[in-house]
Structures are given as structure tokens and as C-alpha cells.
Amino acid sequence: MDTFAMFIHYVGNRGSIWDTLSVTVHYCPQSAGRGRIPIRNPVVGSYVFVLRHIRRSQWRDVVCNAETAAPLVMGADSGPGAPPTVPWRKVLYERQPFPDNYVDRRFLEELRRNIRVRQYRYWAVVREAGLVAQQLSCVAVFLTLWFYMERGDLGPSTLLWASLGFALLGYGLYEALGGGSRERTRLADLQSAAIFLAFTFGFSPVLKTLTESVSTDTVYAMSAMMLLAHLVSFPYTQPSPPGSLSLNAALFGSVCLASRLPGALHTFAMLSCALLVFALWPCLLHRLRDHAEWSFPCAAALVCVAGVGGLASFWPEGALLLFLALLVLTLACPLLLVHLQRHKDNIHGPWDEAEIREDLSRFLS
């Protein structure tokens, strides 16, 4: 078995005077030679600190052979004239002849590795990644509808009737999957919808002229930034209800795009469609994922196909980019996550922060 010497510099009780402690460590290197490794960071004889300064390839060898290491004495009792040997206790409420940060040779006995590492299954990760892919496709569907309205191929009345039909269908499905767990009455839902539609229709002429003094390039840039912010801040883990930042960013981008449409009715139809896509659809999708798991992948795949197909109808290059992005998000990224998870190496021990696991509610009442 090979040995090498380490020099650990630490600040002793004499303030600015530097002492040197020589520690002999036995280990079984695979390819390393012998030598002296200077550790220049000021520490006080921490055995784990020594191990962390060894190259990664030697870490397991050192841990495995830590029990065969030479006797190690740390702290203030390492020099001449040290006090008699007394058993060290891991307490701070009584005076001991050791520094406050003293540790003995049992320090590594509590070392634990990968105790909180979560193992993922590939297809489970792919299923969860479908939520990100379908949200990106929702933005593509909304841009497709706006493009055809701006070009005049899609009338506002057609979009309004289609939005109304999808809203009623989605609300019925939402109610069917919800069972008896309702926090709001149907009358409250109807009142909320009526208030939104009334205010949106009343302010449509104002929203139509909101960005008349702003150049079209600036409006498009602001819309792109807001839709990107919507995708970044969207609460994918709990998409019901959408976060305020995500929903506000999406509605702001929708207002910017709707202000470039021909008339006030076009603006009203576009904003109603935006509410359906960015606010109501995530709620229904969350309900599908909780109560009808088999339908969630089908719904996400249908939205992805609609997004790619819509872009392909007027921008084939964009549809190709979206298709490749969806493949990377749903297939490549989960594979990379599962592969990298196998190489995770976390260590836990007495150096970690303390965690209070006792119920402290009785002290707060």
C-alpha cells in the first residue's frame, strides 16, 4: 500500500501565526505517483477537507481505505505540551480542551452517498416533457390564427364561433372530470366569463389604437419577447391555474399583435382566443393529467401536430424548426437527463446544514 504526506495549514489559537500539521494518508492509487500535495487554504484539520483536495479519480480509494489510515490527531492538541487525551464529545454546551471545529477520526463514519438521488424512467420523463412541447405548440397555434386573420383569410366571426364551441366543449369535459370537488358554482363561472367578454368587447376600439404610434417592428419584437417570457415563466409542474407572470406576458403579447389587425372586432376575437389558449386550456390539460392519464399524451400530441401543421401552411422552414425542437424536447432531453442521472455523486454527512424534522406547531400556537 502506498502512502504520501499532506501539509495542512491552519490558523491556531495564536491568531496570525501559521502552524503546519503533517498528515499521513494510506491509499491505493491506480495511476498516481508519490509526492507532497500542499493545501494552502486555511482550515483546522478537517479530514473531509483533505479528501476533497484529492483528485476525483482517487476519491473512492481514499474513502475505502480511510479505516487503515495512520493515527490522525487534529486540533489544538496536536503540538507539544498538549493537554492529556480526553474523549471528545460532539456537544457545544460544555467546555472541552478542543477547538470548536474539532473533529475526530469518526468524522467519515457518517458519510452517505446519493441518499436523495431520484431515479427517473425514460418514458415517464418523456410524458412530462410533453407538457413543455404542447405549450410551445400552443404559441405556434396562436401565431397561425393571428397570421390568417391579419392576412384576411380568417374572419373574426368564424374565430369567435369556433372559440365559443371549443370553450363549451372544454368546460363540459372539465366538469365531467372534476366530479364533486367544486370550489365555484357554475353561475360564478358564467359571471366571470360574461364580465371578461363585456370588458374586452368594450375596450376593443381602445386596444386597436393602443400601438398606433409604435412602429410595427417594435410591436413584433415586444410580442416575441412576451411570448418567450410566457414560455420561460410558465408553471409546468402545476399548470392550473397559470402563474400571473406567464399569463400576463402572454396576454400582453396578444394585445400587441391584436392591435395590428384590421378592425376592433378582429381585436376582440383575437383576445378571446388568447384567453382560451393561454388560460383555459392549461387548466383542462391539468385536469386531464390528474383524472384521465391515458388521454394526456393524446391531447399533447394533438396540439403538437396542430402547431406544426399550422406553421407549415405558411412557413415551412419554421414548421421544420418547430418539429426538430419538439423532437429534442420530448426525446433527446429526457434521454440526456436519464443518462446523466447515473453519474450523479452527492455526499452527505455531519457537515450538512441541520434539518428540523420535528413538528414545531405546538410552539407556535
CSV table of C-alpha atoms in Angstrom, one decimal:
chain,number,residue,atom,x,y,z
A,1,MET,CA,0.0,0.0,0.0
A,2,ASP,CA,1.4,3.4,-1.0
A,3,THR,CA,1.5,6.5,1.3
A,4,PHE,CA,2.0,10.1,0.8
A,5,ALA,CA,2.2,13.1,3.1
A,6,MET,CA,-0.1,16.1,3.1
A,7,PHE,CA,0.6,19.5,4.6
A,8,ILE,CA,-2.4,21.3,6.0
A,9,HIS,CA,-2.0,25.0,7.1
A,10,TYR,CA,-4.4,26.2,9.7
A,11,VAL,CA,-4.7,29.2,12.0
A,12,GLY,CA,-4.1,28.2,15.5
A,13,ASN,CA,-5.1,29.8,18.7
A,14,ARG,CA,-2.3,32.4,18.4
A,15,GLY,CA,-4.1,34.5,15.8
A,16,SER,CA,-1.9,35.3,12.8
A,17,ILE,CA,0.7,32.7,13.5
A,18,TRP,CA,0.5,29.8,11.0
A,19,ASP,CA,1.2,26.2,12.1
A,20,THR,CA,1.8,23.2,10.0
A,21,LEU,CA,0.2,19.8,10.6
A,22,SER,CA,1.6,16.8,8.7
A,23,VAL,CA,-1.0,14.0,8.0
A,24,THR,CA,0.0,10.6,6.5
A,25,VAL,CA,-2.8,9.0,4.5
A,26,HIS,CA,-2.7,5.5,3.1
A,27,TYR,CA,-4.4,4.9,-0.2
A,28,CYS,CA,-4.4,2.6,-3.3
A,29,PRO,CA,-3.9,4.8,-6.4
A,30,GLN,CA,-4.5,3.4,-9.8
A,31,SER,CA,-2.1,5.6,-11.8
A,32,ALA,CA,-0.9,8.3,-9.4
A,33,GLY,CA,2.7,8.5,-8.1
A,34,ARG,CA,4.0,9.7,-4.8
A,35,GLY,CA,4.5,13.2,-3.7
A,36,ARG,CA,3.7,16.0,-1.4
A,37,ILE,CA,0.5,18.0,-2.0
A,38,PRO,CA,0.4,21.4,-0.5
A,39,ILE,CA,-3.1,22.5,0.8
A,40,ARG,CA,-2.9,26.3,1.0
A,41,ASN,CA,-6.5,27.0,2.2
A,42,PRO,CA,-6.7,27.9,5.9
A,43,VAL,CA,-8.6,25.1,7.6
A,44,VAL,CA,-8.3,23.5,11.0
A,45,GLY,CA,-7.5,19.8,10.5
A,46,SER,CA,-10.6,18.7,8.6
A,47,TYR,CA,-10.3,15.1,7.3
A,48,VAL,CA,-13.0,15.6,4.7
A,49,PHE,CA,-11.3,18.8,3.5
A,50,VAL,CA,-8.2,16.7,2.9
A,51,LEU,CA,-10.1,14.1,0.9
A,52,ARG,CA,-11.9,16.8,-1.2
A,53,HIS,CA,-8.5,18.1,-2.4
A,54,ILE,CA,-7.5,14.7,-3.8
A,55,ARG,CA,-8.2,14.2,-7.5
A,56,ARG,CA,-11.7,12.8,-8.3
A,57,SER,CA,-10.2,9.5,-9.6
A,58,GLN,CA,-8.7,8.8,-6.2
A,59,TRP,CA,-11.8,9.7,-4.0
A,60,ARG,CA,-13.2,6.2,-3.8
A,61,ASP,CA,-9.8,4.7,-3.0
A,62,VAL,CA,-9.3,7.1,-0.1
A,63,VAL,CA,-12.8,6.5,1.3
A,64,CYS,CA,-12.4,2.8,1.1
A,65,ASN,CA,-9.1,2.8,2.9
A,66,ALA,CA,-9.8,5.5,5.4
A,67,GLU,CA,-10.0,3.0,8.2
A,68,THR,CA,-6.4,1.9,7.5
A,69,ALA,CA,-5.0,5.4,7.7
A,70,ALA,CA,-2.3,6.3,10.2
A,71,PRO,CA,-3.5,7.7,13.5
A,72,LEU,CA,-4.6,11.2,12.9
A,73,VAL,CA,-4.7,13.9,15.7
A,74,MET,CA,-6.3,17.1,14.9
A,75,GLY,CA,-7.0,20.4,16.7
A,76,ALA,CA,-5.2,22.2,19.4
A,77,ASP,CA,-3.8,19.0,21.0
A,78,SER,CA,-1.6,18.2,18.0
A,79,GLY,CA,1.5,20.1,19.2
A,80,PRO,CA,3.9,19.7,22.1
A,81,GLY,CA,2.6,20.4,25.5
A,82,ALA,CA,-1.0,19.4,24.6
A,83,PRO,CA,-3.4,18.5,27.3
A,84,PRO,CA,-4.0,14.9,28.3
A,85,THR,CA,-6.1,12.8,26.0
A,86,VAL,CA,-9.7,13.0,26.9
A,87,PRO,CA,-12.7,11.6,25.0
A,88,TRP,CA,-14.2,14.1,22.6
A,89,ARG,CA,-18.0,14.6,22.6
A,90,LYS,CA,-20.0,16.3,19.8
A,91,VAL,CA,-21.6,18.9,22.0
A,92,LEU,CA,-21.2,22.7,22.4
A,93,TYR,CA,-22.8,23.2,25.8
A,94,GLU,CA,-19.8,22.1,27.8
A,95,ARG,CA,-16.2,23.2,27.8
A,96,GLN,CA,-13.7,20.8,26.2
A,97,PRO,CA,-9.9,21.0,25.5
A,98,PHE,CA,-10.6,21.1,21.8
A,99,PRO,CA,-11.3,23.9,19.3
A,100,ASP,CA,-14.9,24.4,18.3
A,101,ASN,CA,-14.4,23.0,14.9
A,102,TYR,CA,-12.5,19.9,16.1
A,103,VAL,CA,-13.5,16.5,14.6
A,104,ASP,CA,-12.1,13.1,15.4
A,105,ARG,CA,-11.4,10.0,13.2
A,106,ARG,CA,-15.1,9.0,13.3
A,107,PHE,CA,-15.9,12.0,11.2
A,108,LEU,CA,-16.3,9.9,8.0
A,109,GLU,CA,-18.3,7.2,9.6
A,110,GLU,CA,-21.5,9.2,8.9
A,111,LEU,CA,-20.6,9.7,5.2
A,112,ARG,CA,-23.6,8.8,3.0
A,113,ARG,CA,-23.7,9.0,-0.8
A,114,ASN,CA,-26.7,9.6,-3.1
A,115,ILE,CA,-29.3,9.2,-0.4
A,116,ARG,CA,-31.7,11.7,-2.1
A,117,VAL,CA,-31.0,10.9,-5.7
A,118,ARG,CA,-34.2,10.3,-7.7
A,119,GLN,CA,-34.1,7.6,-10.4
A,120,TYR,CA,-36.1,8.5,-13.5
A,121,ARG,CA,-37.6,6.3,-16.1
A,122,TYR,CA,-37.3,7.3,-19.6
A,123,TRP,CA,-40.9,7.2,-20.8
A,124,ALA,CA,-42.1,8.8,-17.6
A,125,VAL,CA,-39.8,11.8,-18.3
A,126,VAL,CA,-41.0,11.8,-22.0
A,127,ARG,CA,-44.5,12.1,-20.7
A,128,GLU,CA,-43.7,15.0,-18.5
A,129,ALA,CA,-41.7,16.7,-21.3
A,130,GLY,CA,-44.8,16.6,-23.4
A,131,LEU,CA,-46.2,19.4,-21.3
A,132,VAL,CA,-43.4,21.7,-22.4
A,133,ALA,CA,-43.7,20.6,-26.1
A,134,GLN,CA,-47.5,21.2,-26.2
A,135,GLN,CA,-47.1,24.7,-24.6
A,136,LEU,CA,-44.7,25.6,-27.3
A,137,SER,CA,-47.1,24.3,-29.9
A,138,CYS,CA,-49.9,26.4,-28.3
A,139,VAL,CA,-47.9,29.5,-29.1
A,140,ALA,CA,-47.5,28.3,-32.7
A,141,VAL,CA,-51.2,27.7,-33.0
A,142,PHE,CA,-52.0,31.2,-31.7
A,143,LEU,CA,-49.5,32.8,-34.2
A,144,THR,CA,-51.1,30.8,-37.0
A,145,LEU,CA,-54.5,32.1,-36.2
A,146,TRP,CA,-53.2,35.7,-36.0
A,147,PHE,CA,-51.4,35.4,-39.3
A,148,TYR,CA,-54.5,34.2,-41.1
A,149,MET,CA,-56.6,37.0,-39.5
A,150,GLU,CA,-54.0,39.6,-40.4
A,151,ARG,CA,-54.0,38.4,-44.0
A,152,GLY,CA,-57.8,38.3,-44.2
A,153,ASP,CA,-58.2,34.6,-44.8
A,154,LEU,CA,-59.9,34.1,-41.4
A,155,GLY,CA,-62.9,36.2,-40.4
A,156,PRO,CA,-63.4,37.4,-36.8
A,157,SER,CA,-66.9,35.9,-36.6
A,158,THR,CA,-65.6,32.5,-37.6
A,159,LEU,CA,-62.9,32.6,-34.9
A,160,LEU,CA,-65.4,33.7,-32.3
A,161,TRP,CA,-67.9,30.9,-33.0
A,162,ALA,CA,-65.1,28.4,-33.1
A,163,SER,CA,-63.7,29.7,-29.8
A,164,LEU,CA,-67.1,29.6,-28.2
A,165,GLY,CA,-67.6,26.0,-29.4
A,166,PHE,CA,-64.2,24.8,-28.0
A,167,ALA,CA,-64.8,26.7,-24.8
A,168,LEU,CA,-68.2,25.0,-24.2
A,169,LEU,CA,-66.7,21.6,-25.1
A,170,GLY,CA,-63.7,22.1,-22.8
A,171,TYR,CA,-65.9,23.3,-19.9
A,172,GLY,CA,-68.2,20.3,-20.2
A,173,LEU,CA,-65.1,18.0,-20.2
A,174,TYR,CA,-63.7,19.8,-17.3
A,175,GLU,CA,-66.9,19.4,-15.3
A,176,ALA,CA,-67.1,15.7,-16.2
A,177,LEU,CA,-63.6,15.0,-15.0
A,178,GLY,CA,-63.9,17.2,-11.9
A,179,GLY,CA,-66.5,15.0,-10.1
A,180,GLY,CA,-68.0,16.6,-7.0
A,181,SER,CA,-64.9,18.6,-6.0
A,182,ARG,CA,-66.0,22.1,-7.0
A,183,GLU,CA,-65.0,25.4,-5.2
A,184,ARG,CA,-67.0,27.6,-7.6
A,185,THR,CA,-70.6,27.4,-8.8
A,186,ARG,CA,-71.5,27.4,-12.5
A,187,LEU,CA,-73.2,30.7,-12.0
A,188,ALA,CA,-69.9,32.2,-10.8
A,189,ASP,CA,-68.1,30.8,-13.8
A,190,LEU,CA,-70.7,32.3,-16.1
A,191,GLN,CA,-70.4,35.7,-14.4
A,192,SER,CA,-66.7,35.7,-14.8
A,193,ALA,CA,-66.9,34.9,-18.5
A,194,ALA,CA,-69.5,37.5,-19.1
A,195,ILE,CA,-67.5,40.2,-17.3
A,196,PHE,CA,-64.4,39.4,-19.3
A,197,LEU,CA,-66.2,39.3,-22.7
A,198,ALA,CA,-68.0,42.6,-21.9
A,199,PHE,CA,-64.9,44.5,-20.9
A,200,THR,CA,-62.9,43.1,-23.8
A,201,PHE,CA,-65.6,44.0,-26.3
A,202,GLY,CA,-66.0,47.5,-24.8
A,203,PHE,CA,-62.2,48.2,-24.8
A,204,SER,CA,-61.5,46.6,-28.2
A,205,PRO,CA,-61.5,50.0,-30.0
A,206,VAL,CA,-59.1,51.4,-27.5
A,207,LEU,CA,-56.8,48.3,-27.7
A,208,LYS,CA,-57.0,48.6,-31.5
A,209,THR,CA,-55.4,52.0,-31.4
A,210,LEU,CA,-53.1,51.3,-28.5
A,211,THR,CA,-49.9,50.9,-30.5
A,212,GLU,CA,-50.6,53.2,-33.5
A,213,SER,CA,-47.7,55.5,-32.6
A,214,VAL,CA,-45.3,52.5,-32.3
A,215,SER,CA,-43.6,51.0,-35.3
A,216,THR,CA,-44.6,47.6,-36.5
A,217,ASP,CA,-41.1,46.1,-36.0
A,218,THR,CA,-41.1,47.3,-32.3
A,219,VAL,CA,-44.6,45.7,-31.8
A,220,TYR,CA,-43.4,42.4,-33.3
A,221,ALA,CA,-40.3,42.5,-31.1
A,222,MET,CA,-42.3,43.1,-28.0
A,223,SER,CA,-44.7,40.3,-28.9
A,224,ALA,CA,-41.9,37.9,-29.4
A,225,MET,CA,-40.2,38.8,-26.1
A,226,MET,CA,-43.5,38.5,-24.2
A,227,LEU,CA,-44.4,35.1,-25.7
A,228,LEU,CA,-40.8,33.9,-24.9
A,229,ALA,CA,-41.3,35.2,-21.3
A,230,HIS,CA,-44.6,33.3,-21.2
A,231,LEU,CA,-42.8,30.0,-22.1
A,232,VAL,CA,-40.0,30.6,-19.7
A,233,SER,CA,-42.2,31.5,-16.7
A,234,PHE,CA,-45.0,29.0,-17.3
A,235,PRO,CA,-45.6,26.8,-14.2
A,236,TYR,CA,-45.1,23.5,-15.9
A,237,THR,CA,-45.2,21.5,-12.7
A,238,GLN,CA,-48.6,22.9,-11.7
A,239,PRO,CA,-50.2,24.5,-14.8
A,240,SER,CA,-53.6,25.1,-13.1
A,241,PRO,CA,-54.0,28.0,-12.8
A,242,PRO,CA,-51.3,29.6,-14.8
A,243,GLY,CA,-48.9,31.9,-13.0
A,244,SER,CA,-49.6,35.6,-13.1
A,245,LEU,CA,-46.3,36.5,-14.8
A,246,SER,CA,-46.8,33.8,-17.5
A,247,LEU,CA,-50.4,34.7,-18.2
A,248,ASN,CA,-49.8,38.4,-18.2
A,249,ALA,CA,-46.9,38.1,-20.6
A,250,ALA,CA,-49.0,36.0,-23.0
A,251,LEU,CA,-51.9,38.5,-22.8
A,252,PHE,CA,-49.6,41.5,-23.3
A,253,GLY,CA,-48.1,39.9,-26.4
A,254,SER,CA,-51.6,39.1,-27.7
A,255,VAL,CA,-52.7,42.7,-27.2
A,256,CYS,CA,-49.6,43.9,-29.2
A,257,LEU,CA,-50.4,41.5,-32.1
A,258,ALA,CA,-54.1,42.2,-32.0
A,259,SER,CA,-53.5,45.9,-32.3
A,260,ARG,CA,-52.2,45.3,-35.8
A,261,LEU,CA,-55.4,43.6,-37.0
A,262,PRO,CA,-57.8,45.5,-39.4
A,263,GLY,CA,-60.7,46.2,-37.0
A,264,ALA,CA,-61.9,46.3,-33.5
A,265,LEU,CA,-63.9,43.0,-33.9
A,266,HIS,CA,-60.7,41.3,-35.0
A,267,THR,CA,-59.0,42.5,-31.8
A,268,PHE,CA,-61.9,41.2,-29.7
A,269,ALA,CA,-61.8,37.8,-31.4
A,270,MET,CA,-58.0,37.6,-31.0
A,271,LEU,CA,-58.0,38.4,-27.3
A,272,SER,CA,-60.8,35.9,-26.7
A,273,CYS,CA,-58.8,33.2,-28.5
A,274,ALA,CA,-55.7,34.2,-26.4
A,275,LEU,CA,-57.7,33.7,-23.2
A,276,LEU,CA,-58.8,30.3,-24.4
A,277,VAL,CA,-55.3,29.1,-25.4
A,278,PHE,CA,-53.2,30.6,-22.6
A,279,ALA,CA,-55.5,30.5,-19.6
A,280,LEU,CA,-58.3,27.9,-20.0
A,281,TRP,CA,-56.5,25.2,-22.0
A,282,PRO,CA,-53.8,24.7,-19.3
A,283,CYS,CA,-56.5,24.2,-16.7
A,284,LEU,CA,-58.2,21.5,-18.7
A,285,LEU,CA,-54.9,19.8,-19.5
A,286,HIS,CA,-54.0,19.6,-15.8
A,287,ARG,CA,-57.4,18.0,-15.2
A,288,LEU,CA,-56.7,15.5,-17.9
A,289,ARG,CA,-53.4,14.6,-16.5
A,290,ASP,CA,-54.8,14.0,-13.0
A,291,HIS,CA,-58.1,12.2,-13.8
A,292,ALA,CA,-57.5,10.7,-17.3
A,293,GLU,CA,-53.8,9.9,-17.6
A,294,TRP,CA,-54.3,7.9,-20.8
A,295,SER,CA,-55.7,11.0,-22.6
A,296,PHE,CA,-52.9,13.4,-21.6
A,297,PRO,CA,-50.4,12.1,-24.2
A,298,CYS,CA,-53.0,12.1,-26.9
A,299,ALA,CA,-54.1,15.7,-26.1
A,300,ALA,CA,-50.4,16.9,-26.0
A,301,ALA,CA,-49.7,15.1,-29.3
A,302,LEU,CA,-52.7,16.6,-31.0
A,303,VAL,CA,-51.7,20.1,-30.0
A,304,CYS,CA,-48.2,19.5,-31.3
A,305,VAL,CA,-49.5,18.3,-34.6
A,306,ALA,CA,-51.8,21.3,-34.9
A,307,GLY,CA,-48.9,23.7,-34.1
A,308,VAL,CA,-46.5,22.1,-36.7
A,309,GLY,CA,-49.3,21.8,-39.3
A,310,GLY,CA,-50.4,25.4,-38.8
A,311,LEU,CA,-46.8,26.8,-39.3
A,312,ALA,CA,-46.3,24.5,-42.3
A,313,SER,CA,-49.2,26.1,-44.1
A,314,PHE,CA,-47.5,29.5,-44.4
A,315,TRP,CA,-43.9,29.0,-43.2
A,316,PRO,CA,-42.4,25.6,-44.0
A,317,GLU,CA,-39.0,26.4,-42.6
A,318,GLY,CA,-40.5,27.5,-39.3
A,319,ALA,CA,-42.5,24.3,-39.1
A,320,LEU,CA,-39.3,22.2,-39.7
A,321,LEU,CA,-37.6,24.1,-36.9
A,322,LEU,CA,-40.5,23.6,-34.6
A,323,PHE,CA,-40.6,19.9,-35.4
A,324,LEU,CA,-36.9,19.5,-34.6
A,325,ALA,CA,-37.4,21.4,-31.4
A,326,LEU,CA,-40.2,19.2,-30.3
A,327,LEU,CA,-38.2,16.1,-31.0
A,328,VAL,CA,-35.3,17.4,-28.9
A,329,LEU,CA,-37.6,18.4,-26.1
A,330,THR,CA,-39.6,15.2,-25.9
A,331,LEU,CA,-37.0,12.5,-26.9
A,332,ALA,CA,-33.4,13.8,-26.6
A,333,CYS,CA,-33.6,15.9,-23.4
A,334,PRO,CA,-35.2,13.1,-21.4
A,335,LEU,CA,-32.6,10.6,-22.6
A,336,LEU,CA,-29.8,13.0,-21.6
A,337,LEU,CA,-31.4,13.5,-18.2
A,338,VAL,CA,-31.7,9.8,-17.5
A,339,HIS,CA,-28.1,9.2,-18.7
A,340,LEU,CA,-26.6,12.0,-16.6
A,341,GLN,CA,-28.6,10.9,-13.5
A,342,ARG,CA,-26.4,7.7,-13.4
A,343,HIS,CA,-23.3,9.8,-12.9
A,344,LYS,CA,-24.6,11.9,-10.0
A,345,ASP,CA,-22.4,11.6,-6.9
A,346,ASN,CA,-23.6,13.5,-3.9
A,347,ILE,CA,-22.1,13.1,-0.5
A,348,HIS,CA,-23.9,13.8,2.8
A,349,GLY,CA,-22.6,13.8,6.3
A,350,PRO,CA,-22.3,15.8,9.5
A,351,TRP,CA,-21.1,18.8,7.6
A,352,ASP,CA,-24.5,19.4,6.0
A,353,GLU,CA,-26.9,22.0,7.3
A,354,ALA,CA,-29.1,20.9,10.1
A,355,GLU,CA,-32.7,20.0,9.2
A,356,ILE,CA,-35.5,20.4,11.8
A,357,ARG,CA,-37.8,17.4,11.2
A,358,GLU,CA,-39.8,17.7,14.5
A,359,ASP,CA,-43.3,19.2,14.4
A,360,LEU,CA,-42.9,22.7,15.8
A,361,SER,CA,-46.5,23.8,15.5
A,362,ARG,CA,-47.1,23.4,19.3
A,363,PHE,CA,-44.5,26.1,19.9
A,364,LEU,CA,-46.2,28.5,17.5
A,365,SER,CA,-49.7,28.2,18.9
